[in-house]
Amino acid sequence: MTGPSSTPRGEHAPRPGATWETELVRVEQLVDDNAPDPAPPNRATRRALKRAARRKRT
């Protein structure tokens, strides 16, 4: 095993997207009290939600 190099490494640009500015957008919907209950999410939506939850955890 070798020791640390005595020659410094050059600077490099950060990976794409690391410095992007993000903006949080609220998406609120007003629902009438007399409106019927919405349909449950379909299979594709449920899978996407689970996948997003797994990504947030790590």
PDB file of N, CA and C in Angstrom:
ATOM      1  N   MET A   1       0.845  -1.178   0.000  1.00  0.00           N
ATOM      2  CA  MET A   1       0.000   0.000   0.000  1.00  0.00           C
ATOM      3  C   MET A   1       0.889   1.240   0.000  1.00  0.00           C
ATOM      4  N   THR A   2       0.541   2.215  -0.774  1.00  0.00           N
ATOM      5  CA  THR A   2       1.373   3.406  -0.884  1.00  0.00           C
ATOM      6  C   THR A   2       0.803   4.522  -0.022  1.00  0.00           C
ATOM      7  N   GLY A   3       1.631   5.479   0.283  1.00  0.00           N
ATOM      8  CA  GLY A   3       1.218   6.624   1.087  1.00  0.00           C
ATOM      9  C   GLY A   3       0.536   7.670   0.236  1.00  0.00           C
ATOM     10  N   PRO A   4       0.163   8.774   0.841  1.00  0.00           N
ATOM     11  CA  PRO A   4      -0.490   9.844   0.087  1.00  0.00           C
ATOM     12  C   PRO A   4       0.466  10.458  -0.930  1.00  0.00           C
ATOM     13  N   SER A   5      -0.100  10.912  -2.037  1.00  0.00           N
ATOM     14  CA  SER A   5       0.690  11.510  -3.104  1.00  0.00           C
ATOM     15  C   SER A   5       1.144  12.901  -2.694  1.00  0.00           C
ATOM     16  N   SER A   6       2.332  13.273  -3.096  1.00  0.00           N
ATOM     17  CA  SER A   6       2.832  14.609  -2.768  1.00  0.00           C
ATOM     18  C   SER A   6       2.398  15.634  -3.801  1.00  0.00           C
ATOM     19  N   THR A   7       1.844  15.170  -4.928  1.00  0.00           N
ATOM     20  CA  THR A   7       1.378  16.111  -5.949  1.00  0.00           C
ATOM     21  C   THR A   7      -0.103  16.379  -5.732  1.00  0.00           C
ATOM     22  N   PRO A   8      -0.482  17.650  -5.612  1.00  0.00           N
ATOM     23  CA  PRO A   8      -1.904  17.953  -5.391  1.00  0.00           C
ATOM     24  C   PRO A   8      -2.726  17.677  -6.645  1.00  0.00           C
ATOM     25  N   ARG A   9      -3.947  17.327  -6.433  1.00  0.00           N
ATOM     26  CA  ARG A   9      -4.853  17.091  -7.557  1.00  0.00           C
ATOM     27  C   ARG A   9      -5.453  18.408  -8.016  1.00  0.00           C
ATOM     28  N   GLY A  10      -5.723  18.492  -9.298  1.00  0.00           N
ATOM     29  CA  GLY A  10      -6.309  19.699  -9.850  1.00  0.00           C
ATOM     30  C   GLY A  10      -7.770  19.849  -9.455  1.00  0.00           C
ATOM     31  N   GLU A  11      -8.299  21.050  -9.600  1.00  0.00           N
ATOM     32  CA  GLU A  11      -9.710  21.293  -9.284  1.00  0.00           C
ATOM     33  C   GLU A  11     -10.577  20.663 -10.358  1.00  0.00           C
ATOM     34  N   HIS A  12     -11.771  20.312  -9.987  1.00  0.00           N
ATOM     35  CA  HIS A  12     -12.709  19.750 -10.953  1.00  0.00           C
ATOM     36  C   HIS A  12     -14.086  20.370 -10.728  1.00  0.00           C
ATOM     37  N   ALA A  13     -14.880  20.350 -11.762  1.00  0.00           N
ATOM     38  CA  ALA A  13     -16.242  20.895 -11.675  1.00  0.00           C
ATOM     39  C   ALA A  13     -17.120  19.906 -10.910  1.00  0.00           C
ATOM     40  N   PRO A  14     -18.095  20.412 -10.150  1.00  0.00           N
ATOM     41  CA  PRO A  14     -19.005  19.500  -9.449  1.00  0.00           C
ATOM     42  C   PRO A  14     -19.862  18.726 -10.441  1.00  0.00           C
ATOM     43  N   ARG A  15     -20.429  17.639  -9.973  1.00  0.00           N
ATOM     44  CA  ARG A  15     -21.254  16.827 -10.863  1.00  0.00           C
ATOM     45  C   ARG A  15     -22.476  17.637 -11.311  1.00  0.00           C
ATOM     46  N   PRO A  16     -22.993  17.369 -12.493  1.00  0.00           N
ATOM     47  CA  PRO A  16     -24.138  18.136 -12.999  1.00  0.00           C
ATOM     48  C   PRO A  16     -25.333  18.042 -12.047  1.00  0.00           C
ATOM     49  N   GLY A  17     -25.948  19.160 -11.793  1.00  0.00           N
ATOM     50  CA  GLY A  17     -27.129  19.188 -10.939  1.00  0.00           C
ATOM     51  C   GLY A  17     -26.827  19.421  -9.479  1.00  0.00           C
ATOM     52  N   ALA A  18     -25.568  19.333  -9.068  1.00  0.00           N
ATOM     53  CA  ALA A  18     -25.240  19.490  -7.652  1.00  0.00           C
ATOM     54  C   ALA A  18     -25.423  20.923  -7.191  1.00  0.00           C
ATOM     55  N   THR A  19     -25.283  21.865  -8.090  1.00  0.00           N
ATOM     56  CA  THR A  19     -25.380  23.269  -7.706  1.00  0.00           C
ATOM     57  C   THR A  19     -26.651  23.944  -8.209  1.00  0.00           C
ATOM     58  N   TRP A  20     -27.569  23.159  -8.729  1.00  0.00           N
ATOM     59  CA  TRP A  20     -28.805  23.756  -9.234  1.00  0.00           C
ATOM     60  C   TRP A  20     -29.607  24.331  -8.091  1.00  0.00           C
ATOM     61  N   GLU A  21     -30.252  25.434  -8.354  1.00  0.00           N
ATOM     62  CA  GLU A  21     -31.146  26.037  -7.373  1.00  0.00           C
ATOM     63  C   GLU A  21     -32.490  25.315  -7.441  1.00  0.00           C
ATOM     64  N   THR A  22     -33.010  24.942  -6.293  1.00  0.00           N
ATOM     65  CA  THR A  22     -34.301  24.277  -6.263  1.00  0.00           C
ATOM     66  C   THR A  22     -35.341  25.229  -5.695  1.00  0.00           C
ATOM     67  N   GLU A  23     -36.564  25.057  -6.101  1.00  0.00           N
ATOM     68  CA  GLU A  23     -37.653  25.905  -5.644  1.00  0.00           C
ATOM     69  C   GLU A  23     -38.815  25.007  -5.235  1.00  0.00           C
ATOM     70  N   LEU A  24     -39.272  25.175  -4.004  1.00  0.00           N
ATOM     71  CA  LEU A  24     -40.406  24.395  -3.533  1.00  0.00           C
ATOM     72  C   LEU A  24     -41.691  25.054  -3.993  1.00  0.00           C
ATOM     73  N   VAL A  25     -42.561  24.264  -4.562  1.00  0.00           N
ATOM     74  CA  VAL A  25     -43.828  24.771  -5.079  1.00  0.00           C
ATOM     75  C   VAL A  25     -44.956  24.065  -4.332  1.00  0.00           C
ATOM     76  N   ARG A  26     -45.808  24.848  -3.718  1.00  0.00           N
ATOM     77  CA  ARG A  26     -46.955  24.253  -3.021  1.00  0.00           C
ATOM     78  C   ARG A  26     -48.074  24.004  -4.011  1.00  0.00           C
ATOM     79  N   VAL A  27     -48.648  22.825  -3.910  1.00  0.00           N
ATOM     80  CA  VAL A  27     -49.761  22.463  -4.772  1.00  0.00           C
ATOM     81  C   VAL A  27     -50.929  22.118  -3.862  1.00  0.00           C
ATOM     82  N   GLU A  28     -51.747  23.099  -3.621  1.00  0.00           N
ATOM     83  CA  GLU A  28     -52.896  22.892  -2.737  1.00  0.00           C
ATOM     84  C   GLU A  28     -54.177  22.959  -3.555  1.00  0.00           C
ATOM     85  N   GLN A  29     -55.112  22.102  -3.195  1.00  0.00           N
ATOM     86  CA  GLN A  29     -56.396  22.092  -3.884  1.00  0.00           C
ATOM     87  C   GLN A  29     -57.502  22.198  -2.838  1.00  0.00           C
ATOM     88  N   LEU A  30     -58.439  23.059  -3.109  1.00  0.00           N
ATOM     89  CA  LEU A  30     -59.599  23.174  -2.226  1.00  0.00           C
ATOM     90  C   LEU A  30     -60.641  22.160  -2.682  1.00  0.00           C
ATOM     91  N   VAL A  31     -61.166  21.408  -1.725  1.00  0.00           N
ATOM     92  CA  VAL A  31     -62.154  20.383  -2.033  1.00  0.00           C
ATOM     93  C   VAL A  31     -63.446  20.736  -1.316  1.00  0.00           C
ATOM     94  N   ASP A  32     -64.535  20.713  -2.063  1.00  0.00           N
ATOM     95  CA  ASP A  32     -65.843  21.010  -1.492  1.00  0.00           C
ATOM     96  C   ASP A  32     -66.218  19.931  -0.475  1.00  0.00           C
ATOM     97  N   ASP A  33     -66.878  20.328   0.607  1.00  0.00           N
ATOM     98  CA  ASP A  33     -67.272  19.368   1.634  1.00  0.00           C
ATOM     99  C   ASP A  33     -68.237  18.315   1.096  1.00  0.00           C
ATOM    100  N   ASN A  34     -69.005  18.645   0.106  1.00  0.00           N
ATOM    101  CA  ASN A  34     -69.992  17.717  -0.435  1.00  0.00           C
ATOM    102  C   ASN A  34     -69.446  16.879  -1.583  1.00  0.00           C
ATOM    103  N   ALA A  35     -68.180  17.037  -1.928  1.00  0.00           N
ATOM    104  CA  ALA A  35     -67.596  16.299  -3.042  1.00  0.00           C
ATOM    105  C   ALA A  35     -67.419  14.827  -2.656  1.00  0.00           C
ATOM    106  N   PRO A  36     -67.587  13.925  -3.620  1.00  0.00           N
ATOM    107  CA  PRO A  36     -67.390  12.498  -3.309  1.00  0.00           C
ATOM    108  C   PRO A  36     -65.910  12.207  -3.050  1.00  0.00           C
ATOM    109  N   ASP A  37     -65.648  11.125  -2.359  1.00  0.00           N
ATOM    110  CA  ASP A  37     -64.265  10.733  -2.068  1.00  0.00           C
ATOM    111  C   ASP A  37     -63.545  10.415  -3.376  1.00  0.00           C
ATOM    112  N   PRO A  38     -62.278  10.785  -3.487  1.00  0.00           N
ATOM    113  CA  PRO A  38     -61.544  10.478  -4.719  1.00  0.00           C
ATOM    114  C   PRO A  38     -61.282   8.985  -4.843  1.00  0.00           C
ATOM    115  N   ALA A  39     -61.074   8.542  -6.062  1.00  0.00           N
ATOM    116  CA  ALA A  39     -60.786   7.124  -6.304  1.00  0.00           C
ATOM    117  C   ALA A  39     -59.411   6.788  -5.732  1.00  0.00           C
ATOM    118  N   PRO A  40     -59.222   5.560  -5.268  1.00  0.00           N
ATOM    119  CA  PRO A  40     -57.901   5.189  -4.752  1.00  0.00           C
ATOM    120  C   PRO A  40     -56.864   5.207  -5.883  1.00  0.00           C
ATOM    121  N   PRO A  41     -55.596   5.430  -5.544  1.00  0.00           N
ATOM    122  CA  PRO A  41     -54.577   5.488  -6.601  1.00  0.00           C
ATOM    123  C   PRO A  41     -54.419   4.142  -7.301  1.00  0.00           C
ATOM    124  N   ASN A  42     -54.096   4.200  -8.579  1.00  0.00           N
ATOM    125  CA  ASN A  42     -53.926   2.951  -9.333  1.00  0.00           C
ATOM    126  C   ASN A  42     -52.583   2.304  -8.997  1.00  0.00           C
ATOM    127  N   ARG A  43     -52.327   1.157  -9.580  1.00  0.00           N
ATOM    128  CA  ARG A  43     -51.136   0.379  -9.232  1.00  0.00           C
ATOM    129  C   ARG A  43     -49.846   1.134  -9.560  1.00  0.00           C
ATOM    130  N   ALA A  44     -49.810   1.797 -10.715  1.00  0.00           N
ATOM    131  CA  ALA A  44     -48.610   2.531 -11.109  1.00  0.00           C
ATOM    132  C   ALA A  44     -48.308   3.661 -10.124  1.00  0.00           C
ATOM    133  N   THR A  45     -49.348   4.347  -9.673  1.00  0.00           N
ATOM    134  CA  THR A  45     -49.159   5.430  -8.714  1.00  0.00           C
ATOM    135  C   THR A  45     -48.690   4.893  -7.370  1.00  0.00           C
ATOM    136  N   ARG A  46     -49.271   3.793  -6.916  1.00  0.00           N
ATOM    137  CA  ARG A  46     -48.844   3.195  -5.639  1.00  0.00           C
ATOM    138  C   ARG A  46     -47.390   2.778  -5.702  1.00  0.00           C
ATOM    139  N   ARG A  47     -46.970   2.177  -6.823  1.00  0.00           N
ATOM    140  CA  ARG A  47     -45.574   1.749  -6.965  1.00  0.00           C
ATOM    141  C   ARG A  47     -44.637   2.954  -6.988  1.00  0.00           C
ATOM    142  N   ALA A  48     -45.045   4.030  -7.665  1.00  0.00           N
ATOM    143  CA  ALA A  48     -44.211   5.231  -7.719  1.00  0.00           C
ATOM    144  C   ALA A  48     -44.060   5.850  -6.329  1.00  0.00           C
ATOM    145  N   LEU A  49     -45.138   5.854  -5.558  1.00  0.00           N
ATOM    146  CA  LEU A  49     -45.068   6.401  -4.203  1.00  0.00           C
ATOM    147  C   LEU A  49     -44.145   5.569  -3.315  1.00  0.00           C
ATOM    148  N   LYS A  50     -44.233   4.242  -3.444  1.00  0.00           N
ATOM    149  CA  LYS A  50     -43.346   3.378  -2.660  1.00  0.00           C
ATOM    150  C   LYS A  50     -41.890   3.577  -3.062  1.00  0.00           C
ATOM    151  N   ARG A  51     -41.655   3.708  -4.379  1.00  0.00           N
ATOM    152  CA  ARG A  51     -40.291   3.908  -4.861  1.00  0.00           C
ATOM    153  C   ARG A  51     -39.723   5.237  -4.342  1.00  0.00           C
ATOM    154  N   ALA A  52     -40.541   6.281  -4.341  1.00  0.00           N
ATOM    155  CA  ALA A  52     -40.092   7.578  -3.843  1.00  0.00           C
ATOM    156  C   ALA A  52     -39.818   7.501  -2.334  1.00  0.00           C
ATOM    157  N   ALA A  53     -40.641   6.759  -1.611  1.00  0.00           N
ATOM    158  CA  ALA A  53     -40.431   6.626  -0.166  1.00  0.00           C
ATOM    159  C   ALA A  53     -39.123   5.897   0.128  1.00  0.00           C
ATOM    160  N   ARG A  54     -38.811   4.890  -0.683  1.00  0.00           N
ATOM    161  CA  ARG A  54     -37.542   4.161  -0.487  1.00  0.00           C
ATOM    162  C   ARG A  54     -36.354   5.076  -0.758  1.00  0.00           C
ATOM    163  N   ARG A  55     -36.451   5.915  -1.764  1.00  0.00           N
ATOM    164  CA  ARG A  55     -35.340   6.812  -2.095  1.00  0.00           C
ATOM    165  C   ARG A  55     -35.125   7.865  -1.020  1.00  0.00           C
ATOM    166  N   LYS A  56     -36.190   8.332  -0.395  1.00  0.00           N
ATOM    167  CA  LYS A  56     -36.067   9.357   0.655  1.00  0.00           C
ATOM    168  C   LYS A  56     -35.389   8.790   1.889  1.00  0.00           C
ATOM    169  N   ARG A  57     -35.660   7.526   2.189  1.00  0.00           N
ATOM    170  CA  ARG A  57     -35.143   6.909   3.407  1.00  0.00           C
ATOM    171  C   ARG A  57     -33.621   6.833   3.406  1.00  0.00           C
ATOM    172  N   THR A  58     -33.016   6.535   2.274  1.00  0.00           N
ATOM    173  CA  THR A  58     -31.563   6.330   2.228  1.00  0.00           C
ATOM    174  C   THR A  58     -30.797   7.617   2.120  1.00  0.00           C
TER     175      THR A  58
END
